[in-house]
Amino acid sequence: MHRHRVALRTLALFAVALLPAAGCGNAAAPAGPAATSTLTEPPIRVGFLNPSGGPVPQPGADTGAQAALSYLNGEFGGIHGHPIELVSCDTDTTPERAQSCANTFVEKKVVAVMDGYNLSSSAALPALTAAQIPLVGMIPFDSVTGAKAENRVFFAAPQASFLVGALQAFQSAGKKSVTLALADTPASHQTIDKLLPVVAKALGIEAKGIYFSPTNPNFTAVASAIAQDNPDVGGLIAAPSEAVCTALVKALRQLRYQGTIFTAACTDYIKAAPQQSAGGALYSSNWLPAASAYAPPQAKTELALAQRYIKAVPDAVPGYYAYGEFALFATFAQAMSAAPETELTGPGVLRSLKGLKDFPSFLGPNITCGSATSPNCTTQMLLFGVQSDGSVKPVTETWITPVHQILAAIPGAV
């Protein structure tokens, strides 16, 4: 499964919110392709901070978790023959809800908790750390969670990599000005007020950040604010939902904005109008189905596998978060299957994951975990350009590695 990776450089960032509902319980594995019931070892329990409820839900993450569970308990064969029993807990933006979920996970004696791109995951950490239950995720959307390495492992890049990487790539392509919008939250002000100016100055790019209401956004106004300066790149640093991307792209096109429309990690708007979407750009922590034609052989195989299981989930919500969550569970299972069976405990899981070296992650780059200062196992990311046929093509031949000197100034980035 070893894949050839060559590092380039770039600039980009994440700061969105996915939010969940209320209620915890055990999630049974969905009946997916090749699902079986041949696993006879005792199940291992894994928690899931599920962002399917709340004011800005992100149901794609739950789709990915369900699909992954079907695959892992079916044709993958479990972890050392043990089926995975998922303890799913719906969350919202409140720390209180995250704390409640953490208490449930401790009570259920899970060996790890999977983070569903949760904005309040740091509130779960005190209880999980005290119980020696690691938090495992892709991208830490909670900046407090992402600032330290204690009792947590994230397989994808830190938030800062996505802003740094994208801007770096735009600068390399000769683009000199960007105007980017973000939902108005406390974390957003860290990104726009503090990080964006520093990154822009380091790259020699003119950058402007604007906000929109997370509960009552006016995308006609946002599009007008972007288009009035006619920047080379305009769009979103991050998006709380696919609907946000679709609304902003539509508004910018109505204003006849001719620059590159940057849509964070959104993809649904491309399916609705591929020709109008052409020339846009989006980032990702992993390979996406729309990029399959350009993916290396191993990633192409993994995309086909994930797509098969995601499509089998009832009322599936495919998209970036579904594939990201599938990749999280798959990489976790692959890593723990490579570790001794005796490591299927909270401390053992943390020890095994932090010990990963040049490990091929599912749909992602090779990862090396265990940094003393960062919970993330890589800083690499992908930036895609939207093609007229609806596919997305990497703007570089391989993974982008953001400039180390910039990331080093951001707590938890490296």
Short mmCIF file of C-alpha atoms in Angstrom, two decimals:
data_model
loop_
_atom_site.label_atom_id
_atom_site.label_comp_id
_atom_site.label_asym_id
_atom_site.label_seq_id
_atom_site.Cartn_x
_atom_site.Cartn_y
_atom_site.Cartn_z
CA MET A 1 0.00 0.00 0.00
CA HIS A 2 3.00 2.24 -0.08
CA ARG A 3 2.43 5.17 -2.38
CA HIS A 4 4.86 7.58 -3.93
CA ARG A 5 4.45 11.04 -2.35
CA VAL A 6 6.49 14.11 -3.24
CA ALA A 7 6.06 17.25 -1.13
CA LEU A 8 5.38 20.64 -2.66
CA ARG A 9 4.53 23.85 -0.86
CA THR A 10 1.32 25.86 -0.30
CA LEU A 11 -1.00 27.88 2.11
CA ALA A 12 -4.70 27.23 3.33
CA LEU A 13 -6.95 26.91 6.47
CA PHE A 14 -10.06 25.45 8.03
CA ALA A 15 -12.40 27.07 10.52
CA VAL A 16 -15.94 25.80 10.01
CA ALA A 17 -18.55 24.37 12.28
CA LEU A 18 -20.44 21.18 11.94
CA LEU A 19 -22.94 20.70 14.61
CA PRO A 20 -24.94 17.80 16.00
CA ALA A 21 -28.06 16.88 17.89
CA ALA A 22 -28.72 15.31 21.26
CA GLY A 23 -28.65 11.69 22.18
CA CYS A 24 -26.13 8.91 22.63
CA GLY A 25 -26.30 5.23 22.03
CA ASN A 26 -24.88 2.22 20.24
CA ALA A 27 -25.01 2.36 16.46
CA ALA A 28 -25.46 -0.98 14.75
CA ALA A 29 -23.45 -1.65 11.60
CA PRO A 30 -25.57 -0.93 8.52
CA ALA A 31 -26.11 -3.66 5.98
CA GLY A 32 -23.62 -2.75 3.27
CA PRO A 33 -22.05 -4.62 0.37
CA ALA A 34 -20.18 -7.70 1.49
CA ALA A 35 -21.31 -7.23 5.13
CA THR A 36 -20.93 -10.46 7.09
CA SER A 37 -21.58 -11.76 10.62
CA THR A 38 -18.60 -14.12 10.83
CA LEU A 39 -16.65 -12.20 13.49
CA THR A 40 -16.61 -14.22 16.68
CA GLU A 41 -14.21 -12.29 18.93
CA PRO A 42 -15.68 -9.93 21.54
CA PRO A 43 -16.52 -6.50 20.11
CA ILE A 44 -14.42 -3.44 20.79
CA ARG A 45 -16.29 -0.25 21.52
CA VAL A 46 -15.41 2.99 19.77
CA GLY A 47 -17.10 6.34 20.47
CA PHE A 48 -18.19 8.80 17.79
CA LEU A 49 -18.77 12.54 18.29
CA ASN A 50 -21.53 12.64 15.69
CA PRO A 51 -22.28 16.06 14.09
CA SER A 52 -25.69 15.12 12.66
CA GLY A 53 -27.80 17.54 14.72
CA GLY A 54 -27.74 21.09 16.00
CA PRO A 55 -28.37 24.32 14.06
CA VAL A 56 -25.78 23.56 11.34
CA PRO A 57 -25.65 19.75 11.03
CA GLN A 58 -23.07 17.88 8.98
CA PRO A 59 -24.77 14.53 8.26
CA GLY A 60 -22.10 13.48 5.78
CA ALA A 61 -19.82 12.49 8.66
CA ASP A 62 -22.44 10.05 9.95
CA THR A 63 -22.82 8.60 6.45
CA GLY A 64 -19.08 7.98 6.34
CA ALA A 65 -19.04 6.39 9.78
CA GLN A 66 -21.91 4.04 8.95
CA ALA A 67 -20.34 3.05 5.63
CA ALA A 68 -16.96 2.44 7.26
CA LEU A 69 -18.51 0.31 9.99
CA SER A 70 -20.17 -1.87 7.37
CA TYR A 71 -16.88 -2.30 5.52
CA LEU A 72 -14.73 -2.90 8.60
CA ASN A 73 -17.09 -5.42 10.18
CA GLY A 74 -17.60 -7.09 6.80
CA GLU A 75 -14.95 -7.67 4.17
CA PHE A 76 -12.14 -6.03 6.17
CA GLY A 77 -12.62 -8.64 8.91
CA GLY A 78 -12.75 -6.42 12.00
CA ILE A 79 -9.66 -5.62 14.05
CA HIS A 80 -7.87 -8.87 14.88
CA GLY A 81 -11.25 -10.53 14.36
CA HIS A 82 -13.06 -8.20 16.77
CA PRO A 83 -16.09 -6.38 15.36
CA ILE A 84 -16.32 -2.66 16.05
CA GLU A 85 -19.30 -1.58 18.15
CA LEU A 86 -19.97 2.11 17.62
CA VAL A 87 -21.20 4.28 20.48
CA SER A 88 -22.55 7.30 18.63
CA CYS A 89 -23.34 10.53 20.48
CA ASP A 90 -24.94 13.49 18.74
CA THR A 91 -23.33 16.82 19.54
CA ASP A 92 -23.97 20.51 19.00
CA THR A 93 -21.87 23.64 19.37
CA THR A 94 -22.06 23.67 23.15
CA PRO A 95 -19.23 22.44 25.38
CA GLU A 96 -21.89 21.00 27.67
CA ARG A 97 -23.03 18.56 25.00
CA ALA A 98 -19.47 17.47 24.24
CA GLN A 99 -18.88 16.91 27.97
CA SER A 100 -22.05 14.83 28.20
CA CYS A 101 -20.93 12.68 25.26
CA ALA A 102 -17.51 12.20 26.87
CA ASN A 103 -19.13 10.97 30.07
CA THR A 104 -21.17 8.48 28.05
CA PHE A 105 -18.04 7.22 26.30
CA VAL A 106 -16.28 6.73 29.64
CA GLU A 107 -19.28 4.85 31.01
CA LYS A 108 -19.41 2.61 27.92
CA LYS A 109 -15.66 1.86 28.23
CA VAL A 110 -14.76 2.73 24.65
CA VAL A 111 -11.11 2.32 23.60
CA ALA A 112 -11.09 5.49 21.45
CA VAL A 113 -13.38 8.31 20.35
CA MET A 114 -13.68 9.30 16.70
CA ASP A 115 -14.07 13.05 16.13
CA GLY A 116 -16.65 14.02 13.51
CA TYR A 117 -15.06 17.37 12.60
CA ASN A 118 -16.53 18.73 15.84
CA LEU A 119 -16.24 22.39 16.79
CA SER A 120 -16.43 21.74 20.55
CA SER A 121 -14.34 18.59 20.89
CA SER A 122 -11.97 20.19 23.43
CA ALA A 123 -14.74 20.11 26.04
CA ALA A 124 -14.69 16.30 25.85
CA LEU A 125 -10.95 16.05 26.43
CA PRO A 126 -10.76 16.38 30.26
CA ALA A 127 -13.02 13.37 30.87
CA LEU A 128 -11.47 11.34 28.05
CA THR A 129 -7.91 12.10 29.15
CA ALA A 130 -8.67 11.20 32.76
CA ALA A 131 -10.06 7.85 31.56
CA GLN A 132 -7.09 7.32 29.15
CA ILE A 133 -9.37 7.28 26.11
CA PRO A 134 -7.72 8.97 23.08
CA LEU A 135 -9.54 11.31 20.72
CA VAL A 136 -8.86 10.36 17.09
CA GLY A 137 -9.84 12.44 14.09
CA MET A 138 -8.94 13.88 10.71
CA ILE A 139 -8.83 17.69 11.07
CA PRO A 140 -9.27 19.31 14.51
CA PHE A 141 -11.99 21.89 13.85
CA ASP A 142 -11.76 22.99 17.48
CA SER A 143 -8.65 25.19 17.61
CA VAL A 144 -8.10 24.35 21.30
CA THR A 145 -8.05 20.65 20.48
CA GLY A 146 -5.60 21.30 17.65
CA ALA A 147 -3.20 23.36 19.76
CA LYS A 148 -1.79 20.47 21.82
CA ALA A 149 -0.79 16.85 21.30
CA GLU A 150 -1.88 15.33 24.62
CA ASN A 151 -4.18 12.27 24.34
CA ARG A 152 -5.22 12.97 20.73
CA VAL A 153 -4.19 11.96 17.20
CA PHE A 154 -5.43 13.50 13.94
CA PHE A 155 -4.57 11.75 10.68
CA ALA A 156 -4.99 14.77 8.38
CA ALA A 157 -3.40 18.22 8.36
CA PRO A 158 -4.05 20.95 10.95
CA GLN A 159 -6.47 23.78 10.21
CA ALA A 160 -3.67 26.17 9.32
CA SER A 161 -2.32 23.94 6.55
CA PHE A 162 -5.41 24.45 4.42
CA LEU A 163 -5.28 28.23 4.39
CA VAL A 164 -1.51 28.32 4.09
CA GLY A 165 -1.42 25.63 1.43
CA ALA A 166 -4.16 27.14 -0.74
CA LEU A 167 -2.82 30.68 -0.65
CA GLN A 168 0.65 29.37 -1.37
CA ALA A 169 -0.63 27.58 -4.47
CA PHE A 170 -2.58 30.63 -5.63
CA GLN A 171 0.53 32.77 -5.23
CA SER A 172 2.56 30.28 -7.27
CA ALA A 173 -0.08 30.52 -10.01
CA GLY A 174 0.40 34.30 -10.17
CA LYS A 175 -2.71 35.33 -8.26
CA LYS A 176 -2.05 38.46 -6.22
CA SER A 177 -5.30 39.23 -4.37
CA VAL A 178 -7.86 37.19 -2.43
CA THR A 179 -11.09 38.00 -0.57
CA LEU A 180 -12.37 35.15 1.58
CA ALA A 181 -15.48 34.80 3.75
CA LEU A 182 -16.09 32.83 6.93
CA ALA A 183 -19.03 32.30 9.29
CA ASP A 184 -18.83 34.78 12.16
CA THR A 185 -17.69 32.69 15.15
CA PRO A 186 -14.94 33.20 17.75
CA ALA A 187 -12.70 30.74 15.89
CA SER A 188 -13.28 32.66 12.66
CA HIS A 189 -11.88 35.84 14.17
CA GLN A 190 -8.66 34.00 14.99
CA THR A 191 -8.45 32.97 11.34
CA ILE A 192 -9.39 36.25 9.64
CA ASP A 193 -8.08 38.80 12.15
CA LYS A 194 -4.83 37.09 13.12
CA LEU A 195 -3.82 34.29 10.77
CA LEU A 196 -4.87 35.61 7.35
CA PRO A 197 -2.84 38.87 7.56
CA VAL A 198 0.28 37.00 8.68
CA VAL A 199 0.02 34.43 5.90
CA ALA A 200 -0.74 37.06 3.27
CA LYS A 201 2.24 39.18 4.28
CA ALA A 202 4.55 36.16 4.23
CA LEU A 203 3.43 35.30 0.71
CA GLY A 204 3.22 38.81 -0.66
CA ILE A 205 -0.51 38.52 -1.40
CA GLU A 206 -3.17 41.15 -0.78
CA ALA A 207 -5.79 39.40 1.38
CA LYS A 208 -9.12 40.52 2.80
CA GLY A 209 -11.43 38.58 5.12
CA ILE A 210 -15.16 39.12 5.56
CA TYR A 211 -17.81 37.53 7.77
CA PHE A 212 -21.32 36.22 7.28
CA SER A 213 -23.96 35.29 9.85
CA PRO A 214 -23.86 31.57 10.72
CA THR A 215 -27.64 31.55 11.35
CA ASN A 216 -29.04 34.02 8.79
CA PRO A 217 -26.48 34.53 6.01
CA ASN A 218 -27.10 36.92 3.11
CA PHE A 219 -25.01 35.55 0.26
CA THR A 220 -26.04 38.26 -2.16
CA ALA A 221 -24.38 40.73 0.19
CA VAL A 222 -21.36 38.46 0.70
CA ALA A 223 -20.95 38.04 -3.06
CA SER A 224 -21.20 41.82 -3.56
CA ALA A 225 -18.54 42.41 -0.91
CA ILE A 226 -16.24 39.94 -2.65
CA ALA A 227 -16.87 41.13 -6.19
CA GLN A 228 -16.56 44.87 -5.53
CA ASP A 229 -12.76 44.63 -5.24
CA ASN A 230 -12.53 42.17 -8.16
CA PRO A 231 -9.88 39.98 -6.45
CA ASP A 232 -8.06 37.23 -8.33
CA VAL A 233 -9.56 34.72 -5.88
CA GLY A 234 -12.84 35.06 -3.99
CA GLY A 235 -14.90 32.66 -1.92
CA LEU A 236 -14.85 30.77 1.36
CA ILE A 237 -12.10 29.86 3.79
CA ALA A 238 -14.40 27.15 5.11
CA ALA A 239 -18.09 26.29 4.81
CA PRO A 240 -20.56 25.00 7.42
CA SER A 241 -22.57 23.21 4.72
CA GLU A 242 -22.75 22.43 1.02
CA ALA A 243 -25.75 24.76 0.74
CA VAL A 244 -23.55 27.70 1.74
CA CYS A 245 -21.16 26.99 -1.13
CA THR A 246 -23.95 26.59 -3.66
CA ALA A 247 -25.59 29.87 -2.61
CA LEU A 248 -22.34 31.85 -2.77
CA VAL A 249 -21.25 30.42 -6.13
CA LYS A 250 -24.67 31.23 -7.61
CA ALA A 251 -24.55 34.79 -6.25
CA LEU A 252 -21.02 35.40 -7.55
CA ARG A 253 -21.91 34.11 -11.01
CA GLN A 254 -24.98 36.36 -11.11
CA LEU A 255 -22.64 39.30 -10.46
CA ARG A 256 -20.45 38.07 -13.36
CA TYR A 257 -17.44 37.70 -11.10
CA GLN A 258 -14.60 36.38 -13.29
CA GLY A 259 -11.98 35.44 -10.70
CA THR A 260 -11.30 32.01 -9.22
CA ILE A 261 -14.14 30.98 -6.91
CA PHE A 262 -12.66 29.18 -3.90
CA THR A 263 -15.19 26.90 -2.17
CA ALA A 264 -13.26 25.36 0.74
CA ALA A 265 -14.06 21.62 0.74
CA CYS A 266 -17.49 21.78 -0.96
CA THR A 267 -18.28 19.62 -4.00
CA ASP A 268 -22.08 19.40 -4.38
CA TYR A 269 -22.38 22.68 -6.30
CA ILE A 270 -20.23 21.20 -9.08
CA LYS A 271 -22.75 18.43 -9.78
CA ALA A 272 -25.57 20.95 -10.11
CA ALA A 273 -23.77 23.12 -12.69
CA PRO A 274 -20.38 21.73 -13.77
CA GLN A 275 -19.79 24.19 -16.62
CA GLN A 276 -20.57 27.21 -14.44
CA SER A 277 -18.31 25.75 -11.73
CA ALA A 278 -15.32 25.33 -14.06
CA GLY A 279 -12.29 27.34 -13.04
CA GLY A 280 -13.14 27.16 -9.35
CA ALA A 281 -10.93 25.66 -6.67
CA LEU A 282 -11.34 23.59 -3.51
CA TYR A 283 -9.07 21.94 -0.98
CA SER A 284 -9.13 18.51 0.63
CA SER A 285 -7.29 16.39 3.17
CA ASN A 286 -7.88 13.28 1.04
CA TRP A 287 -8.64 12.16 -2.50
CA LEU A 288 -12.24 12.72 -3.65
CA PRO A 289 -14.40 10.74 -6.09
CA ALA A 290 -14.50 13.63 -8.58
CA ALA A 291 -10.69 13.43 -8.76
CA SER A 292 -10.56 9.68 -9.39
CA ALA A 293 -9.32 10.09 -12.98
CA TYR A 294 -6.22 11.89 -11.67
CA ALA A 295 -5.61 9.77 -8.55
CA PRO A 296 -2.70 7.32 -8.19
CA PRO A 297 -3.65 3.62 -8.47
CA GLN A 298 -3.95 2.90 -4.74
CA ALA A 299 -6.09 5.98 -4.08
CA LYS A 300 -8.28 5.09 -7.08
CA THR A 301 -8.87 1.62 -5.61
CA GLU A 302 -9.69 3.07 -2.19
CA LEU A 303 -12.09 5.62 -3.70
CA ALA A 304 -14.01 2.87 -5.47
CA LEU A 305 -14.24 0.88 -2.24
CA ALA A 306 -15.42 3.84 -0.15
CA GLN A 307 -17.88 4.92 -2.82
CA ARG A 308 -19.42 1.44 -2.93
CA TYR A 309 -20.10 1.42 0.82
CA ILE A 310 -21.17 5.06 1.08
CA LYS A 311 -23.76 4.60 -1.67
CA ALA A 312 -25.20 1.62 0.25
CA VAL A 313 -26.01 3.70 3.35
CA PRO A 314 -29.76 4.49 3.55
CA ASP A 315 -30.36 8.21 2.92
CA ALA A 316 -26.64 8.65 2.30
CA VAL A 317 -25.20 12.16 2.32
CA PRO A 318 -22.03 11.78 0.22
CA GLY A 319 -19.43 14.48 -0.09
CA TYR A 320 -16.22 15.62 1.54
CA TYR A 321 -17.20 14.77 5.12
CA ALA A 322 -18.50 11.31 4.25
CA TYR A 323 -15.25 10.33 2.55
CA GLY A 324 -13.17 11.99 5.24
CA GLU A 325 -14.93 10.10 8.04
CA PHE A 326 -14.70 6.84 6.10
CA ALA A 327 -10.97 7.45 5.72
CA LEU A 328 -10.66 8.14 9.47
CA PHE A 329 -12.24 4.83 10.49
CA ALA A 330 -10.38 2.88 7.80
CA THR A 331 -6.96 4.30 8.74
CA PHE A 332 -7.69 3.64 12.42
CA ALA A 333 -8.61 0.01 11.72
CA GLN A 334 -5.62 -0.54 9.45
CA ALA A 335 -3.26 0.91 12.05
CA MET A 336 -4.69 -1.13 14.93
CA SER A 337 -4.72 -4.29 12.82
CA ALA A 338 -0.98 -3.79 12.29
CA ALA A 339 -0.46 -3.42 16.05
CA PRO A 340 -0.53 -6.33 18.54
CA GLU A 341 -3.99 -7.40 19.68
CA THR A 342 -3.00 -6.54 23.24
CA GLU A 343 -3.00 -2.85 22.25
CA LEU A 344 -6.80 -2.74 21.93
CA THR A 345 -7.12 -0.60 25.06
CA GLY A 346 -7.23 3.17 25.44
CA PRO A 347 -3.54 3.53 26.34
CA GLY A 348 -2.60 0.91 23.75
CA VAL A 349 -4.51 2.67 20.98
CA LEU A 350 -2.83 5.98 21.78
CA ARG A 351 0.60 4.35 21.92
CA SER A 352 0.09 2.52 18.62
CA LEU A 353 -1.24 5.54 16.73
CA LYS A 354 1.44 7.91 18.00
CA GLY A 355 4.01 5.32 16.93
CA LEU A 356 2.97 5.34 13.25
CA LYS A 357 5.87 6.16 10.92
CA ASP A 358 5.49 6.73 7.17
CA PHE A 359 2.19 4.85 7.39
CA PRO A 360 -0.05 4.88 4.25
CA SER A 361 -3.32 6.45 5.35
CA PHE A 362 -6.58 5.61 3.58
CA LEU A 363 -7.16 8.12 0.74
CA GLY A 364 -4.44 10.34 2.19
CA PRO A 365 -0.67 10.76 2.29
CA ASN A 366 1.79 8.67 4.24
CA ILE A 367 1.61 9.84 7.84
CA THR A 368 4.01 10.02 10.77
CA CYS A 369 2.41 10.66 14.15
CA GLY A 370 3.74 11.32 17.63
CA SER A 371 4.91 14.93 17.46
CA ALA A 372 5.41 16.43 20.91
CA THR A 373 3.76 19.69 19.82
CA SER A 374 1.08 18.72 17.27
CA PRO A 375 -1.73 16.14 17.29
CA ASN A 376 -1.62 16.00 13.48
CA CYS A 377 0.26 13.29 11.61
CA THR A 378 0.86 15.37 8.47
CA THR A 379 0.72 18.94 7.19
CA GLN A 380 0.04 17.91 3.58
CA MET A 381 -3.13 18.75 1.66
CA LEU A 382 -4.52 18.82 -1.87
CA LEU A 383 -5.84 21.76 -3.89
CA PHE A 384 -8.11 20.94 -6.83
CA GLY A 385 -9.20 22.96 -9.84
CA VAL A 386 -12.75 22.35 -11.13
CA GLN A 387 -12.91 21.15 -14.75
CA SER A 388 -15.74 21.77 -17.23
CA ASP A 389 -16.77 18.09 -17.12
CA GLY A 390 -17.37 18.27 -13.37
CA SER A 391 -14.17 16.51 -12.36
CA VAL A 392 -11.59 18.11 -10.09
CA LYS A 393 -7.90 18.04 -10.95
CA PRO A 394 -4.99 18.58 -8.53
CA VAL A 395 -3.25 21.87 -9.22
CA THR A 396 0.07 20.20 -8.40
CA GLU A 397 1.33 16.76 -9.33
CA THR A 398 1.33 15.59 -5.73
CA TRP A 399 0.56 16.60 -2.15
CA ILE A 400 1.19 20.19 -1.13
CA THR A 401 3.32 20.82 1.93
CA PRO A 402 2.72 24.29 3.41
CA VAL A 403 5.74 26.41 4.31
CA HIS A 404 7.14 25.14 7.59
CA GLN A 405 8.25 28.55 8.84
CA ILE A 406 4.69 29.89 8.70
CA LEU A 407 3.11 26.82 10.31
CA ALA A 408 5.74 26.84 13.06
CA ALA A 409 4.34 30.15 14.35
CA ILE A 410 0.89 28.60 14.88
CA PRO A 411 0.39 26.51 18.09
CA GLY A 412 -0.14 22.84 17.31
CA ALA A 413 0.46 23.13 13.57
CA VAL A 414 3.82 21.32 13.55
#
